Amino acid sequence: MKKTSDKVMPLTAAIEKYVHPGAHISIGGFTLNRNPMAAIYEIIRKKIDNLHLYVHSNGTGLDELIGANAVSKLEIAYGGNGKAAPTCIRFAQAVLKKEILIEDYSNYMMSLRFMAGAMGVPFLPTLSGFGSQILTTWGFSRKMRKNDPRLANEKLAVLDNPFGDFGGAGKVVVVPAINPDITIIHVQKADAMGTCSIKGLTFADIEQAKASRHVIVTCEELVQKEDLRHNPDLNQIPFIHISCVCHVPFGGYPTAVYGYYDYDSSYLRMFANAAKDDKKFKAYQDEYIFGVKDHGQFLEKVGQDRLSAIKADPKTGYAVNMKRS
Amino acid sequence: MKKTSDKVMPLTAAIEKYVHPGAHISIGGFTLNRNPMAAIYEIIRKKIDNLHLYVHSNGTGLDELIGANAVSKLEIAYGGNGKAAPTCIRFAQAVLKKEILIEDYSNYMMSLRFMAGAMGVPFLPTLSGFGSQILTTWGFSRKMRKNDPRLANEKLAVLDNPFGDFGGAGKVVVVPAINPDITIIHVQKADAMGTCSIKGLTFADIEQAKASRHVIVTCEELVQKEDLRHNPDLNQIPFIHISCVCHVPFGGYPTAVYGYYDYDSSYLRMFANAAKDDKKFKAYQDEYIFGVKDHGQFLEKVGQDRLSAIKADPKTGYAVNMKRS
Amino acid sequence: MASKESYTPREIMTIMAAREINDGDIVFSGTGISMLAATAAKNINAPNSVIFFETGAMDSLLEELPFAVADPRIMYWAAANARLTDAFATMQNRITGDRVIAILGAAQIDIYGNLNTTCIGDYDSPKVRFSGSGGGCDVASFVPRCIAFMQHEKRKFVRKLDYLTSPGQLCGQNSREDAGLRPGGVSVVVTNLGIMRFDQESGEMYLDKFYPGITPQKILENMEFEINIKKAVPADPPTKKELQILRDVCDPQRLILD
Amino acid sequence: MASKESYTPREIMTIMAAREINDGDIVFSGTGISMLAATAAKNINAPNSVIFFETGAMDSLLEELPFAVADPRIMYWAAANARLTDAFATMQNRITGDRVIAILGAAQIDIYGNLNTTCIGDYDSPKVRFSGSGGGCDVASFVPRCIAFMQHEKRKFVRKLDYLTSPGQLCGQNSREDAGLRPGGVSVVVTNLGIMRFDQESGEMYLDKFYPGITPQKILENMEFEINIKKAVPADPPTKKELQILRDVCDPQRLILD
């Protein structure tokens, strides 16, 4: 009998179970690092669409999802992918063509919104953004906000400081909590119960996971419970927050996973080149996403040579002297 | 020439430099764990008084400071010291005798107040405390609050949720930030620049340090910078927040320091017994605090046997099968 | 029928509290008897329950009983060692918070399950001072189910609290919701004499169960206020198996049971 | 007098920015040329400056130049790897925030040092879409001194921004304070032609320095709006030593300089 604490399932089943058309979804990682790419490619293969996507700074995962027309609404601080695409190409195009509705925040605001969701408070305050159009220019209409109870009735609000000018601030900006239906993160190690250990920067993954109704974890290594218990200080997310665990080595590829592999800058450049042209982009998707049945086949297509070339040096956590462009 | 990045100084000089009568101070740790005891004994020996003390749950350090009449004002959630004193004895007595002014909050509220200070916002919201007297019964007068710009004009406040009932809350309690003049924490490892690595639970030490104008770190081990750089994931406080570093082995004694030593329950019991009686308590202080010139002499008085008895087992981090009472 | 085992008041209290814990519950625990009740539940009826502490440790191994919630014994072999703010967020957050059951103690309780852990007498000139809220007020604000452990004495079951530290049903009816709180607070009181619960409508305490050898009348005699005893039934006494596990597995050294 | 060295526009920009960084400053850096300026400062004039990233890494070793602020290269040998929320709190908090100097870039800048990194054209029907604020708006809100790196072109120095992403002096005078912001925002603009600062009173940009071979007039010709050039003086050209360190120590592989 499967223990109730065992949450391991195949990635395809996890996406099937938790990611539905129209879902409010958030994905972990930052631009070209630790994006849950295997899960994202599976969402695309399953043609799940109409997603409401929440990210702070994202790049690779964001542009694949938008390029696949999976996203209809987007709340975001930054859409860029490092040197390969200072502004994400399909993202920019979708905004210009009005294929997605967008609501712009700052990076701190988006992080605070996930944090508010994780804390269980309706909002958090910041002193960021006064005077900027982030406060005054809204992407989502009031009507749209009213029709979805998962959205706050306002993009954000300004409150007087109830303590006068205590703390050197007469007023604060408050940003509404985000509690996604589903968050997907990719981590270095997880156990079958779902406890996660992230190596290197955690970005806002911890807050995103704790804010979410359901959480899919994909992991490089599925380890024994004991392996994670030796040092609980290195485990950022205890199992109670996690819905299911999928063991997907190279599940962050082509983004970097600290201590395991680097980003594949040739893949990111190939993607960026394809993204500039609709026909080329369709060919790219047909070959690399729809042309394979799962992440394993995708990695076979990429080939062992490229995976070896990005292998992380155990000391520094990245591929030392890797050819980058 | 001493490098500007070298912040190491003797504990007595650090207390001299940063802890002044009337200072607003916070101390790290929780009840009987990782209190900065060496620093606290030094404050007492220097007869620094009129302190405004901020703690969440504290025990050993709190009761020593109050017993020494060092504290005139206290903001606190919990004054207890585990099995030895479910309510801190000198603390309770000082409240009854009105020797200290006290303002009661909850543990989460105090933690959020440090967090607000660390974040640089005037307040943070919570859904805790509605209907409780923590909201309605104030210990500090409005006049006192008005006379000290370091205090908010109100103990706390209730705000309407600007997003309606979004997040399932029509209103929130907001608690004002704390930015102490000085915070003292005791950690397992620090380097000369002040970067800290805490093992085991961090309680609210990180927030307390980041909220504070000055921070004294006492550490079990003063390590080379290189020793802390191998795994930055284990360093919770980077050096930019730290004013000075004092190398004080057993600096948390008689409280526990995870991975190094356990609490000394016989000392805590001896303290609790002495605390019940003014004469006995004076004798205790004369012997253990004023009768020694520094923490080194204090430890000599305690004796190697007792220090050996509480030595932590390297696997579990505490003294396995230690006699406790 | 349960066999007639002999047991101490502390043993029956622990077992009655353990029975309140469901499999899969996240158990917010203090030390002492609450810790023992959580451990008993895990070993008897709720193997997948998870114990956690306000200090931030989740699912610690607890090879030795901790003497405080900051005891280093709770830091070993945990799933994660987090911060104080994380621990409370776990309860304030509805996604995880609704799965939490908490065990609290208090110096005074009233008919609405409000708790006092602050002082006896006037707040400005108290006769007795206790430790204060700690996490009590937070937990009672956030968590849908709280077990209060109390000694059944008149001075503890009082008509009016000297200080309301942790909110229960406040003054009954919709007053908890009106004040801004979600449903929750103390939902069951486990004493040395019996088990009290709260009426859904009125928010008032009533007697649910009385222990073997105890009468509802005796329970009323040990309270300052009157409660409904009409629904009260005898409690099923601790079973042989429950007692055996409690004694042999949970506290073989009788650190807390004695 | 500095000797007559030859240098590229990128080299002089980097060195001019590096000179803005004081010893002990905490430098908020992006990648590319801002990273190089931070490294140059550390190697030339501010050995105790500390580089950090919005992603949470503090004082990373940077043995290889990172290509993004989430590049794994910034995670190695840092003093601490924290969270996004921690990085921004470091700047929002006055105790540490006032010691931060930030380096930003933008698609458009106006006379008050407000920045646009969001879009060209109307927000609802843009002609060009950029990456968005990222941390830009936060940094410009929190940090007392920001260096803006810009190419000196008319389409970038505009009379009116298409979207105000990151607040500078807003509309001058006390408008920044009136809006709820602390003093801060872009305090110096470093371009391929010269260096602009902002008048304390009016909040308006003025020409502080023009590079060798560049005239104030040429600078005006490359802007949509007029600025005061009366206080402008020639910039001290990069010294031999500055150039040597920049080239040989900071970017020997010319990953960014080329």
Coordinates of C-alpha atoms in Angstrom, one line a residue, chain B residues 7-11 14 190-196 215-219 221-222 242-247:
Chain B
K7 CA 35.0 44.4 13.0
V8 CA 36.5 42.2 15.8
M9 CA 36.7 43.8 19.2
P10 CA 36.6 42.6 22.8
L11 CA 33.2 42.2 24.3
A14 CA 31.7 46.5 22.3
A190 CA 30.9 34.6 12.4
D191 CA 33.8 36.0 10.4
A192 CA 35.8 39.2 11.1
M193 CA 33.6 41.1 8.7
G194 CA 30.5 40.1 10.6
T195 CA 28.8 37.5 8.3
C196 CA 26.9 35.1 10.6
V215 CA 24.4 45.1 15.9
I216 CA 26.8 43.3 18.3
V217 CA 27.5 39.7 17.3
T218 CA 29.0 37.3 19.9
C219 CA 30.1 34.0 18.4
E221 CA 33.7 30.4 16.7
L222 CA 35.4 33.3 14.9
I242 CA 26.9 44.0 11.6
S243 CA 28.7 46.6 13.7
C244 CA 31.1 44.5 15.6
V245 CA 32.1 40.9 16.3
C246 CA 33.2 39.5 19.7
H247 CA 34.6 36.1 19.9

